Amino acid sequence: MTVTGAIWRDQLTASERAVLGRVDDVSRVRPDVLVIGGGIVGVSTAFALVDAQVGDVLLIDTGRLGGGATGGATGLLIPEPHQWSDPEPFVDLERAGLERWRDLEAALPGGVGLVELDWLGLAPHEGGYAPHQPRGVEWLNAGRVADLVPGLARPMEGALIRRQGRVNPLRAVARLAARLPAVATGVAATSVEISGGRIVGVGTSSGTISPGAVVFATGRPPVLDGLPLHIPSDRVKGHLLVTERTDVTLPGIVAPLATQIENGQLLAGGTFDIGDETPAVVPDVIDAITAGLAAVLPRLSDVRIAYQWCCFRPRHPDRRPVIDKVPELENAWLTSGHFRTGILNAPSTAAALSRWISAGVPPADAHTWSATRFAGH
Ligand SMILES: Cc1cc2nc3c(=O)[nH]c(=O)nc-3n(C[C@H](O)[C@H](O)[C@H](O)COP(=O)(O)OP(=O)(O)OC[C@H]3O[C@@H](n4cnc5c(N)ncnc54)[C@H](O)[C@@H]3O)c2cc1C
């Protein structure tokens, strides 16, 4: 029987699940910083702000924590392969992201569920990742690849990058959120009141909150009454599946095939279903993922599917996130459009925002992440 929904929640303990629905009494709270949005980016940012001792931090989310893109993500933390696709400042943010995930794993009692694993990119043709072979990449001939992934349909070379990572994104959210002083799920921000260039009130489904500062971490830029924010964004659907236990054991992440996860199961997919705005799983896309598995590794031809799901990646036109102050407001920050690397970049984004808010220091390459770079779109 195939479950339609992500595997991540089923991997949690009861207490981790409970954190995702945390509802503290916030009726009398006047937070120093209000973080709006309880995906991985908002939770990481709230955690970093608490760590920086900025005062009272309150996190709200309209639903449960991790209920947006975060809860449906693959959870891969793979900065190094992005050297082939992403520009320099972006890869720096990604590398810093993985470093911070490691710091969090070490610093939190019980960690955040970080799993370190290698990434092996199968090259569809000889020299497939050449000519640019960046640092940290080991080029494997077809014999070495066949040792690591026996049974490939045809010989393939590969690029090996060691010590990348992955998390169950909901476990990471739960572990971080458990350490926040105040969380209210089921509370939607609906409006803002602005006076003298500052947000002085945030209207919510549970009444008005008067924060010292606000961070919007709502996936896509927020659309709230009274907030003059016009940043172009869209969303890109993706499908994923998890197989039932198989006798195939992969040496970590094998791109574009699958990732080895717990209990002998494989995680595959991460499609980019451009233009599909429907919220439902499309069986043809799942069939295409399983056909792709069998085409590369025939032993997977009768693999059974345990979980299948889809979700939407928030995206800006240049595929880079916004990490910035809200234009023309003194006490409001925004991060949005983390597209396909929001899990990876959440802790580095959080660190940048927390430094900006607590010490007044904007990130290096601030223009790269600016909210106003889309003028003219
Ligand atoms: C198929 C797929 C695979 C992916 N794989 C990876 C991967 O391997 N690695 C990786 O790094 N990234 C991956 N991503 C991308 C990643 O999931 C996102 O970039 C990331 O989750 C974005 O996090 P976020 O916190 O910004 O947004 P979200 O998780 O969407 O969180 C935003 C939150 O804000 C809340 N919210 C919105 N408006 C309001 C409001 N008005 N009031 C209160 N709350 C509000 C929402 O309820 C939501 O919980 C993948 C995404 C998809 C779809």
Coordinates of C-alpha atoms and ligand atoms in Angstrom, one line a residue:
M1 CA 0.0 0.0 0.0
T2 CA 1.5 3.3 -1.1
V3 CA 1.2 6.3 1.3
T4 CA 0.5 9.6 -0.5
G5 CA 2.5 12.0 1.6
A6 CA 6.1 12.5 2.6
I7 CA 8.0 9.9 4.7
W8 CA 9.5 12.5 7.0
R9 CA 6.7 12.7 9.6
D10 CA 6.5 8.9 10.0
Q11 CA 10.2 8.9 10.9
L12 CA 9.6 11.3 13.9
T13 CA 9.1 10.4 17.5
A14 CA 5.9 11.4 19.2
S15 CA 7.6 14.3 21.0
E16 CA 9.1 15.6 17.7
R17 CA 5.7 15.5 16.1
A18 CA 4.2 17.4 19.0
V19 CA 6.8 20.2 18.6
L20 CA 5.5 20.7 15.0
G21 CA 2.1 21.7 16.4
R22 CA 3.4 23.7 19.4
V23 CA 0.9 26.4 20.5
D24 CA 2.2 28.6 23.3
D25 CA 0.0 31.3 24.8
V26 CA 1.2 34.4 23.0
S27 CA -1.7 36.7 23.9
R28 CA 0.3 38.9 26.1
V29 CA 3.7 38.6 24.4
R30 CA 5.4 41.7 23.0
P31 CA 8.4 40.1 21.3
D32 CA 11.6 41.9 20.5
V33 CA 11.6 39.9 17.3
L34 CA 8.6 38.3 15.6
V35 CA 9.5 35.6 13.0
I36 CA 6.6 34.9 10.6
G37 CA 6.9 31.5 8.9
G38 CA 7.8 28.2 10.5
G39 CA 9.5 26.4 7.7
I40 CA 13.2 25.5 8.0
V41 CA 14.2 29.1 7.2
G42 CA 12.0 30.8 9.8
V43 CA 12.8 28.2 12.5
S44 CA 16.5 28.4 11.8
T45 CA 16.3 32.2 11.9
A46 CA 14.4 32.2 15.2
F47 CA 17.0 29.8 16.6
A48 CA 19.9 32.0 15.5
L49 CA 18.2 35.1 17.0
V50 CA 17.7 33.4 20.3
D51 CA 21.4 32.2 20.2
A52 CA 22.4 35.8 19.6
Q53 CA 20.4 36.9 22.6
V54 CA 18.4 39.6 20.9
G55 CA 15.6 39.4 23.5
D56 CA 12.2 37.7 23.3
V57 CA 11.7 35.9 20.0
L58 CA 8.3 34.7 18.9
L59 CA 7.7 32.4 15.9
I60 CA 4.3 32.1 14.3
D61 CA 3.0 29.9 11.4
T62 CA -0.3 29.7 9.8
G63 CA -0.3 25.9 9.9
R64 CA 2.1 23.4 11.5
L65 CA 5.8 23.9 11.5
G66 CA 7.3 22.5 8.3
G67 CA 3.9 22.4 6.6
G68 CA 5.2 24.2 3.5
A69 CA 8.0 23.4 1.1
T70 CA 10.2 22.2 4.0
G71 CA 8.1 19.2 4.8
G72 CA 8.2 17.9 1.3
A73 CA 11.9 18.5 0.5
T74 CA 14.4 15.8 -0.3
G75 CA 16.6 17.2 2.5
L76 CA 19.9 16.9 0.7
L77 CA 22.8 19.2 1.8
I78 CA 25.1 19.1 -1.2
P79 CA 26.9 22.4 -1.8
E80 CA 29.8 21.0 -3.7
P81 CA 27.9 19.6 -6.7
H82 CA 26.3 23.0 -7.1
Q83 CA 29.7 24.3 -8.2
W84 CA 28.7 23.2 -11.7
S85 CA 25.4 25.1 -11.7
D86 CA 25.4 28.0 -9.2
P87 CA 27.4 31.3 -9.2
E88 CA 30.1 31.9 -6.6
P89 CA 28.4 33.8 -3.8
F90 CA 25.6 31.3 -3.9
V91 CA 28.0 28.3 -3.5
D92 CA 29.6 30.2 -0.6
L93 CA 26.2 30.5 1.1
E94 CA 25.6 26.8 0.5
R95 CA 29.0 25.8 1.9
A96 CA 28.4 27.9 4.9
G97 CA 25.0 26.2 5.2
L98 CA 26.5 22.7 5.4
E99 CA 29.2 24.0 7.9
R100 CA 26.4 25.4 10.1
W101 CA 24.4 22.2 9.9
R102 CA 27.5 20.4 11.2
D103 CA 27.8 23.0 14.0
L104 CA 24.2 22.6 14.9
E105 CA 24.5 18.8 14.9
A106 CA 27.4 19.1 17.4
A107 CA 25.9 21.9 19.5
L108 CA 22.3 20.6 20.1
P109 CA 21.8 17.8 22.6
G110 CA 20.8 14.9 20.3
G111 CA 21.8 16.9 17.2
V112 CA 19.5 17.9 14.4
G113 CA 19.6 14.5 12.6
L114 CA 22.4 15.3 10.2
V115 CA 23.5 12.3 8.2
E116 CA 26.9 12.7 6.5
L117 CA 27.2 10.8 3.2
D118 CA 29.0 10.9 -0.1
W119 CA 27.6 12.2 -3.4
L120 CA 28.3 10.3 -6.6
G121 CA 27.3 11.9 -9.9
L122 CA 26.9 9.4 -12.7
A123 CA 28.3 10.8 -15.9
P124 CA 26.0 10.2 -18.8
H125 CA 28.9 10.4 -21.2
E126 CA 32.7 10.3 -21.0
G127 CA 34.0 13.4 -19.2
G128 CA 30.4 14.4 -18.4
Y129 CA 31.2 16.9 -15.7
A130 CA 34.3 18.2 -17.4
P131 CA 35.9 20.5 -18.4
H132 CA 35.3 22.3 -15.1
Q133 CA 36.4 19.9 -12.3
P134 CA 36.3 21.8 -9.1
R135 CA 38.0 21.2 -5.8
G136 CA 37.0 18.2 -3.8
V137 CA 35.9 16.2 -6.8
E138 CA 37.4 12.7 -7.4
W139 CA 36.9 11.5 -10.9
L140 CA 36.1 7.7 -11.1
N141 CA 36.5 5.5 -14.1
A142 CA 33.7 3.1 -15.1
G143 CA 35.3 0.2 -13.1
R144 CA 35.3 2.2 -9.9
V145 CA 31.7 3.3 -10.4
A146 CA 30.7 -0.3 -11.1
D147 CA 32.3 -1.4 -7.8
L148 CA 30.3 1.3 -5.9
V149 CA 27.0 0.7 -7.8
P150 CA 26.9 -2.8 -9.2
G151 CA 24.4 -3.7 -11.8
L152 CA 24.3 -0.4 -13.8
A153 CA 22.6 -0.9 -17.2
R154 CA 25.7 0.4 -18.9
P155 CA 29.2 1.5 -17.9
M156 CA 29.4 5.0 -16.6
E157 CA 32.1 7.2 -15.2
G158 CA 31.4 9.3 -12.1
A159 CA 32.3 12.3 -10.0
L160 CA 32.6 11.5 -6.3
I161 CA 32.4 14.2 -3.6
R162 CA 32.8 13.1 -0.1
R163 CA 31.2 14.3 3.1
Q164 CA 28.0 16.0 1.9
G165 CA 24.9 15.6 4.0
R166 CA 21.2 15.2 4.4
V167 CA 18.5 15.7 7.0
N168 CA 15.0 14.7 7.6
P169 CA 13.8 18.3 7.3
L170 CA 10.9 17.9 9.7
R171 CA 13.2 16.4 12.4
A172 CA 15.6 19.3 12.0
V173 CA 12.7 21.7 12.3
A174 CA 11.4 19.9 15.4
R175 CA 14.8 19.8 17.1
L176 CA 15.4 23.5 16.5
A177 CA 11.9 24.6 17.4
A178 CA 12.0 22.6 20.6
R179 CA 14.6 25.1 21.8
L180 CA 12.7 28.2 21.0
P181 CA 11.1 30.1 23.8
A182 CA 7.8 30.9 22.1
V183 CA 6.1 29.2 19.2
A184 CA 2.5 29.6 18.0
T185 CA 1.3 27.4 15.2
G186 CA -2.1 28.0 13.7
V187 CA -1.6 31.8 13.8
A188 CA -1.6 33.6 10.4
A189 CA -0.2 37.0 9.9
T190 CA -2.8 39.0 7.9
S191 CA -1.8 42.7 8.0
V192 CA 0.8 45.1 9.2
E193 CA 0.5 48.6 10.6
I194 CA 3.3 50.9 9.6
S195 CA 4.2 54.2 11.3
G196 CA 7.2 56.4 10.9
G197 CA 8.9 53.8 8.7
R198 CA 8.5 51.0 11.2
I199 CA 6.1 48.1 11.6
V200 CA 4.3 48.9 14.8
G201 CA 1.7 46.2 14.7
V202 CA 1.2 42.8 13.0
G203 CA -2.4 41.8 12.6
T204 CA -2.8 38.0 13.1
S205 CA -5.7 35.5 13.3
S206 CA -5.1 35.6 17.1
G207 CA -5.0 39.4 17.5
T208 CA -2.4 42.1 17.1
I209 CA 1.2 41.6 18.0
S210 CA 3.5 44.7 18.6
P211 CA 7.0 43.5 17.9
G212 CA 10.3 45.4 18.1
A213 CA 11.4 43.9 14.7
V214 CA 9.9 41.5 12.2
V215 CA 11.4 38.8 10.0
F216 CA 9.2 37.5 7.2
A217 CA 10.2 33.9 6.3
T218 CA 7.1 32.9 4.5
G219 CA 8.5 30.8 1.6
R220 CA 7.4 33.3 -1.1
P221 CA 7.2 37.0 -0.2
P222 CA 4.3 37.7 2.1
V223 CA 1.1 39.3 0.8
L224 CA -0.3 41.2 3.8
D225 CA -2.6 44.1 4.0
G226 CA -0.6 47.3 4.5
L227 CA 2.7 45.8 3.4
P228 CA 4.0 47.5 0.2
L229 CA 6.1 44.6 -1.1
H230 CA 6.1 43.7 -4.8
I231 CA 8.8 41.1 -5.4
P232 CA 8.2 38.7 -8.3
S233 CA 8.1 35.0 -7.4
D234 CA 6.5 31.8 -8.5
R235 CA 6.7 28.2 -7.4
V236 CA 7.9 25.0 -9.0
K237 CA 6.3 21.7 -8.2
G238 CA 8.4 18.6 -7.6
H239 CA 7.6 14.9 -7.0
L240 CA 9.5 12.5 -4.8
L241 CA 9.1 8.8 -3.8
V242 CA 10.5 6.4 -1.3
T243 CA 10.7 2.8 -2.2
E244 CA 10.0 -0.2 0.0
R245 CA 13.1 -1.9 1.3
T246 CA 15.2 -3.2 -1.6
D247 CA 18.3 -5.3 -1.8
V248 CA 20.1 -2.4 -3.5
T249 CA 22.5 -0.5 -1.3
L250 CA 23.7 2.8 -2.7
P251 CA 26.9 4.5 -1.5
G252 CA 25.1 7.6 -0.4
I253 CA 23.5 10.0 -2.9
V254 CA 23.8 8.7 -6.4
A255 CA 22.7 11.4 -8.8
P256 CA 20.5 11.4 -10.7
L257 CA 19.4 7.9 -9.5
A258 CA 18.4 7.9 -5.8
T259 CA 19.6 8.4 -2.2
Q260 CA 20.1 5.6 0.3
I261 CA 18.0 6.3 3.4
E262 CA 17.1 4.4 6.5
N263 CA 15.7 0.8 6.5
G264 CA 17.0 -0.2 3.1
Q265 CA 14.8 2.3 1.4
L266 CA 15.7 4.6 -1.5
L267 CA 14.6 8.2 -2.0
A268 CA 14.2 9.3 -5.6
G269 CA 12.8 12.1 -7.7
G270 CA 13.0 15.8 -7.2
T271 CA 11.4 16.6 -10.5
F272 CA 10.8 20.1 -11.8
D273 CA 7.2 20.1 -13.1
I274 CA 7.2 23.5 -14.6
G275 CA 3.7 24.9 -15.1
D276 CA 1.9 22.2 -13.0
E277 CA 0.0 24.2 -10.4
T278 CA -2.2 21.3 -9.2
P279 CA -1.5 20.2 -5.6
A280 CA -2.0 16.5 -6.3
V281 CA 0.5 13.7 -7.1
V282 CA 0.5 13.0 -10.8
P283 CA 0.8 9.2 -11.4
D284 CA 2.6 9.7 -14.7
V285 CA 5.4 11.6 -13.0
I286 CA 5.8 8.9 -10.4
D287 CA 5.9 6.3 -13.2
A288 CA 8.6 8.3 -15.0
I289 CA 10.7 8.3 -11.8
T290 CA 10.4 4.6 -11.3
A291 CA 11.1 4.0 -15.0
G292 CA 14.2 6.1 -14.6
L293 CA 15.3 4.0 -11.7
A294 CA 14.9 0.8 -13.7
A295 CA 16.6 2.2 -16.8
V296 CA 19.8 3.0 -14.8
L297 CA 19.7 0.0 -12.5
P298 CA 17.6 -2.8 -13.9
R299 CA 17.5 -4.6 -10.5
L300 CA 15.1 -1.9 -9.5
S301 CA 12.6 -2.7 -12.3
D302 CA 10.0 -4.3 -9.9
V303 CA 10.6 -1.9 -7.0
R304 CA 7.6 -1.1 -4.9
I305 CA 6.7 2.4 -3.8
A306 CA 6.1 3.0 -0.1
Y307 CA 5.6 6.8 -0.2
Q308 CA 4.9 9.3 -3.0
W309 CA 4.4 13.0 -2.7
C310 CA 4.8 16.4 -4.3
C311 CA 5.4 20.0 -3.1
F312 CA 6.3 23.4 -4.4
R313 CA 9.6 25.2 -4.3
P314 CA 9.3 29.0 -3.8
R315 CA 11.4 30.8 -6.5
H316 CA 12.4 34.3 -7.6
P317 CA 13.1 34.9 -11.4
D318 CA 16.9 34.6 -11.0
R319 CA 16.6 31.5 -8.7
R320 CA 18.4 33.1 -5.9
P321 CA 16.8 33.9 -2.5
V322 CA 16.1 37.3 -1.1
I323 CA 17.9 38.0 2.2
D324 CA 17.4 41.7 2.9
K325 CA 15.7 44.4 4.9
V326 CA 12.2 45.2 3.7
P327 CA 12.7 48.3 1.5
E328 CA 11.9 51.5 3.3
L329 CA 11.2 49.9 6.7
E330 CA 13.6 50.2 9.6
N331 CA 12.7 47.2 11.6
A332 CA 11.6 44.5 9.1
W333 CA 13.6 41.8 7.2
L334 CA 12.6 39.4 4.6
T335 CA 14.0 36.1 3.3
S336 CA 12.2 34.2 0.5
G337 CA 12.5 32.2 -2.7
H338 CA 15.0 29.6 -1.4
F339 CA 13.9 27.4 -4.4
R340 CA 15.8 24.1 -4.4
T341 CA 18.4 24.8 -1.6
G342 CA 16.4 26.2 1.3
I343 CA 17.1 23.3 3.6
L344 CA 20.8 23.6 2.9
N345 CA 20.9 27.4 3.1
A346 CA 18.6 27.8 6.1
P347 CA 21.3 28.0 8.8
S348 CA 23.6 30.3 6.8
T349 CA 20.7 32.6 5.9
A350 CA 19.7 32.5 9.6
A351 CA 23.2 33.5 10.7
A352 CA 23.3 36.4 8.2
L353 CA 19.9 37.7 9.4
S354 CA 20.7 37.3 13.0
R355 CA 24.0 39.2 12.6
W356 CA 22.2 42.0 10.7
I357 CA 19.5 42.3 13.3
S358 CA 21.6 41.9 16.4
A359 CA 24.8 43.7 15.3
G360 CA 23.6 45.8 12.4
V361 CA 26.0 44.0 10.0
P362 CA 24.6 43.1 6.6
P363 CA 25.9 40.0 4.8
A364 CA 28.8 40.1 2.4
D365 CA 27.5 40.3 -1.2
A366 CA 24.3 41.9 0.1
H367 CA 23.4 43.1 -3.4
T368 CA 23.3 39.4 -4.5
W369 CA 20.4 38.8 -2.1
S370 CA 18.7 42.2 -2.4
A371 CA 14.9 42.6 -2.4
T372 CA 15.2 45.4 -5.0
R373 CA 17.2 43.6 -7.6
F374 CA 14.1 42.8 -9.6
A375 CA 13.2 46.4 -10.4
G376 CA 11.8 46.4 -13.9
H377 CA 10.4 42.9 -13.8
Ligands
LIG1 C1 10.5 18.3 -4.3 C2 11.4 19.3 -3.6 C3 12.7 18.8 -3.2 C4 13.6 19.7 -2.5 N1 14.8 19.2 -2.2 C5 15.7 20.0 -1.5 C6 16.9 19.5 -1.1 O1 17.3 18.4 -1.3 N2 17.8 20.4 -0.4 C7 17.4 21.7 -0.1 O2 18.2 22.4 0.5 N3 16.2 22.2 -0.5 C8 15.3 21.4 -1.2 N4 14.1 21.8 -1.6 C9 13.8 23.3 -1.3 C10 13.3 23.5 0.1 O3 12.2 22.6 0.4 C11 12.8 25.0 0.2 O4 13.8 25.9 -0.4 C12 12.7 25.3 1.7 O5 11.9 24.4 2.3 C13 12.1 26.7 1.8 O6 11.9 26.9 3.2 P1 11.1 28.1 3.8 O7 11.1 28.1 5.2 O8 11.6 29.4 3.1 O9 9.6 28.0 3.2 P2 8.4 27.0 3.7 O10 8.9 25.7 4.1 O11 7.4 27.0 2.6 O12 7.9 27.7 5.0 C14 7.2 28.9 4.9 C15 6.2 28.9 6.1 O13 5.6 30.2 6.2 C16 4.3 30.0 6.6 N5 3.5 31.2 6.2 C17 3.3 31.7 5.0 N6 2.6 32.8 5.1 C18 2.3 33.0 6.4 C19 1.6 34.0 7.1 N7 1.0 35.0 6.4 N8 1.5 33.9 8.4 C20 2.1 32.9 9.1 N9 2.8 31.9 8.5 C21 2.9 32.0 7.1 C22 3.8 28.7 5.8 O14 2.7 28.1 6.5 C23 5.1 27.9 5.9 O15 5.1 26.9 6.9 C24 13.2 21.0 -2.2 C25 11.9 21.4 -2.5 C26 11.0 20.5 -3.2 C27 9.6 21.0 -3.5

